[in-house]
Tab-separated table of C-alpha atoms in Angstrom:
chain	number	residue	atom	x	y	z
C	10	ASN	CA	135.977	105.581	67.026
C	11	PRO	CA	132.756	106.182	68.969
C	12	ILE	CA	131.740	106.068	72.605
C	13	THR	CA	131.632	102.752	74.470
C	14	LEU	CA	129.331	102.077	77.449
C	15	LEU	CA	129.855	99.263	79.909
C	16	SER	CA	126.587	99.308	81.874
C	17	ILE	CA	123.774	101.551	83.074
C	18	TRP	CA	122.043	101.166	86.438
C	19	LEU	CA	118.908	103.129	87.349
C	20	MET	CA	118.081	103.197	91.067
C	21	THR	CA	115.466	104.943	93.184
C	22	TRP	CA	117.747	105.819	96.039
C	23	LEU	CA	119.956	108.776	96.764
C	24	ALA	CA	122.846	106.970	98.372
C	25	GLY	CA	124.310	106.694	94.922
C	26	CYS	CA	125.539	103.835	92.867
C	27	PHE	CA	126.933	100.521	93.960
C	28	ALA	CA	130.049	98.553	93.275
C	29	TYR	CA	129.835	96.431	90.141
C	30	GLY	CA	128.527	93.039	91.172
C	31	GLN	CA	126.417	94.093	94.173
C	32	ASN	CA	122.669	93.547	93.926
C	33	PRO	CA	120.463	96.347	95.343
C	34	GLU	CA	117.263	94.633	94.139
C	35	GLN	CA	114.804	96.531	96.330
C	36	HIS	CA	115.864	99.885	94.815
C	37	LEU	CA	116.775	98.843	91.292
C	38	VAL	CA	114.446	100.264	88.640
C	39	ALA	CA	116.410	98.765	85.764
C	40	GLY	CA	119.901	97.471	85.098
C	41	TYR	CA	121.511	97.152	81.693
C	42	LYS	CA	124.871	95.399	81.366
C	43	LEU	CA	125.061	96.663	77.768
C	44	ASN	CA	127.229	93.721	76.782
C	45	GLY	CA	126.645	94.275	73.087
C	46	ASN	CA	122.866	94.377	73.440
C	47	ALA	CA	120.112	96.303	75.218
C	48	LYS	CA	118.718	93.587	77.500
C	49	GLU	CA	117.647	94.480	81.021
C	50	ILE	CA	119.099	92.097	83.638
C	51	SER	CA	115.825	90.883	85.178
C	52	HIS	CA	112.780	92.127	83.229
C	53	ALA	CA	112.360	91.076	79.585
C	54	ALA	CA	109.663	93.756	79.199
C	55	LEU	CA	112.299	96.461	79.852
C	56	LYS	CA	114.517	95.457	76.932
C	57	GLY	CA	115.917	98.491	75.156
C	58	LYS	CA	115.751	99.149	71.423
C	59	PRO	CA	119.259	99.437	69.942
C	60	ASN	CA	120.134	101.519	66.901
C	61	GLY	CA	123.692	101.695	65.587
C	62	ILE	CA	125.430	99.713	68.320
C	63	LYS	CA	127.832	96.783	68.358
C	64	PRO	CA	129.605	94.658	70.979
C	65	ALA	CA	132.889	96.057	72.305
C	66	THR	CA	135.649	95.269	74.795
C	67	ASP	CA	134.974	96.279	78.411
C	68	ARG	CA	137.312	97.991	80.891
C	69	PHE	CA	138.708	94.609	81.956
C	70	GLY	CA	139.653	93.651	78.389
C	71	GLN	CA	136.771	91.198	77.911
C	72	ALA	CA	135.480	91.200	74.335
C	73	GLY	CA	131.726	91.596	73.822
C	74	GLN	CA	131.055	92.847	77.350
C	75	ALA	CA	130.410	96.516	76.492
C	76	THR	CA	128.465	98.388	73.809
C	77	GLN	CA	129.956	100.706	71.193
C	78	PHE	CA	127.878	103.443	69.555
C	79	THR	CA	128.371	104.331	65.873
C	80	GLU	CA	129.447	107.758	64.747
C	81	ALA	CA	128.754	110.042	61.824
C	82	GLY	CA	131.005	113.033	61.235
C	83	TYR	CA	131.599	114.860	64.499
C	84	ALA	CA	128.732	113.315	66.456
C	85	ILE	CA	127.763	109.966	67.932
C	86	ARG	CA	124.692	108.633	66.125
C	87	GLY	CA	124.163	105.228	67.714
C	88	TYR	CA	121.784	105.028	70.641
C	89	ILE	CA	119.634	102.720	72.746
C	90	THR	CA	116.059	103.638	73.622
C	91	LEU	CA	115.297	102.311	77.097
C	92	PRO	CA	111.625	101.798	78.036
C	93	VAL	CA	112.101	103.365	81.459
C	94	GLN	CA	110.537	106.725	82.262
C	95	ILE	CA	113.084	108.718	84.320
C	96	SER	CA	111.168	112.002	84.458
C	97	PRO	CA	110.868	113.865	87.778
C	98	GLU	CA	107.137	113.067	87.802
C	99	LYS	CA	107.705	109.295	87.563
C	100	LEU	CA	110.932	109.009	89.581
C	101	PRO	CA	111.464	112.118	91.724
C	102	GLN	CA	114.620	110.627	93.261
C	103	ILE	CA	116.932	108.555	91.104
C	104	SER	CA	120.611	107.737	90.750
C	105	ILE	CA	121.976	106.741	87.368
C	106	CYS	CA	125.487	105.376	87.024
C	107	PHE	CA	127.656	103.888	84.324
C	108	TRP	CA	131.171	103.403	82.978
C	109	ILE	CA	131.924	105.125	79.671
C	110	LYS	CA	134.905	105.528	77.361
C	111	ALA	CA	135.184	108.196	74.665
C	112	ASN	CA	137.465	107.184	71.835
C	113	GLU	CA	137.621	110.802	70.640
C	114	THR	CA	137.264	114.083	72.494
C	115	TYR	CA	136.078	116.325	69.665
C	116	GLN	CA	132.732	114.587	69.182
C	117	LYS	CA	129.467	115.744	70.712
C	118	ALA	CA	127.582	112.924	72.401
C	119	SER	CA	124.353	112.351	74.357
C	120	PRO	CA	124.734	108.791	75.647
C	121	LEU	CA	121.801	109.075	78.063
C	122	ARG	CA	118.758	111.330	78.084
C	123	SER	CA	115.124	111.210	79.112
C	124	GLY	CA	113.378	111.436	75.776
C	125	ASN	CA	113.203	114.607	73.752
C	126	ASP	CA	112.732	116.962	76.685
C	127	LYS	CA	116.315	116.370	77.891
C	128	ALA	CA	115.249	117.100	81.494
C	129	ARG	CA	117.580	114.361	82.727
C	130	GLY	CA	120.626	112.742	81.202
C	131	ILE	CA	124.307	113.019	80.332
C	132	SER	CA	125.925	114.603	77.305
C	133	THR	CA	129.076	116.403	76.313
C	134	THR	CA	129.274	120.146	75.868
C	135	TYR	CA	132.029	122.297	74.401
C	136	SER	CA	133.244	124.771	77.032
C	137	ASN	CA	136.546	126.482	77.824
C	138	GLY	CA	138.186	124.986	74.741
C	139	THR	CA	137.306	121.330	75.362
C	140	GLN	CA	134.477	118.787	75.363
C	141	ARG	CA	133.204	118.301	78.929
C	142	TRP	CA	130.835	115.855	80.564
C	143	ALA	CA	127.545	117.591	81.400
C	144	ALA	CA	124.400	116.484	83.216
C	145	SER	CA	120.974	117.830	82.349
C	146	ALA	CA	119.527	119.699	85.305
C	147	GLY	CA	116.038	120.513	84.040
C	148	LYS	CA	115.156	124.200	84.006
C	149	ASP	CA	118.577	125.027	85.492
C	150	GLY	CA	120.279	123.921	82.277
C	151	VAL	CA	123.345	121.729	82.678
C	152	ILE	CA	125.905	120.886	85.327
C	153	GLU	CA	129.322	121.003	83.681
C	154	GLY	CA	131.901	118.472	84.698
C	155	PRO	CA	135.517	117.773	83.772
C	156	ALA	CA	137.012	117.382	80.321
C	157	VAL	CA	136.216	114.199	78.406
C	158	LEU	CA	139.381	112.094	78.380
C	159	LYS	CA	140.257	110.120	75.254
C	160	ASP	CA	140.477	106.311	75.515
C	161	GLN	CA	139.997	106.283	79.285
C	162	TRP	CA	137.183	104.496	81.117
C	163	THR	CA	135.308	107.044	83.228
C	164	PHE	CA	132.791	106.377	85.993
C	165	ILE	CA	129.787	108.716	85.892
C	166	ALA	CA	126.889	108.982	88.332
C	167	ILE	CA	124.008	111.427	88.148
C	168	VAL	CA	121.907	111.892	91.269
C	169	TYR	CA	118.545	113.628	90.960
C	170	ASP	CA	116.551	114.664	94.038
C	171	HIS	CA	113.548	116.533	92.669
C	172	PRO	CA	111.724	117.066	96.030
C	173	ASN	CA	114.801	118.890	97.360
C	174	GLN	CA	115.569	120.563	94.004
C	175	GLN	CA	119.069	119.072	93.833
C	176	ALA	CA	121.107	117.440	91.095
C	177	ARG	CA	124.687	116.201	91.195
C	178	LEU	CA	127.075	114.975	88.539
C	179	ILE	CA	129.823	112.706	89.834
C	180	VAL	CA	132.738	111.904	87.548
C	181	ASN	CA	135.471	109.606	88.886
C	182	ASN	CA	134.660	110.580	92.499
C	183	GLU	CA	134.643	114.329	91.782
C	184	VAL	CA	131.286	115.959	92.572
C	185	PHE	CA	129.761	118.763	90.510
C	186	ALA	CA	126.484	120.116	91.932
C	187	GLY	CA	123.509	122.072	90.695
C	188	ARG	CA	121.547	124.098	93.213
């Protein structure tokens, strides 16, 4: 079984992410509930383009309130292209947060990335005998996080502060920092 995402929130503030249900409208770049589709919560023009996704059950047990990505072999192949530029040039300071559940721990995945350059985003990397969450940190490579846990909802936040040359990966309240 593939990876399931509950929601993605892109914000232009460094204080981090917010509790599900709050509304930080003045800082929100885009918000995607990912309840089986790729619609943005307030701007129809920011609708994502899904490929290989289907509705799934969220972390509260509600059917159709999350998105599941298809798999092929040992990798996740489903994805959603979001029409939001998250490069350091466009958004020098941004926080990205989401809930995610991996149904397997042997599969490589890149559930979020900024286009083909991979300057920003989240993926898994095989290190020290296990798949681990990893955040892209531009020219510094990746910030490795903890092991991917099978069938467990995990909260992930990535905080990028380009002017101060800082990046942080936060997984279930544990902080992993770049420079």
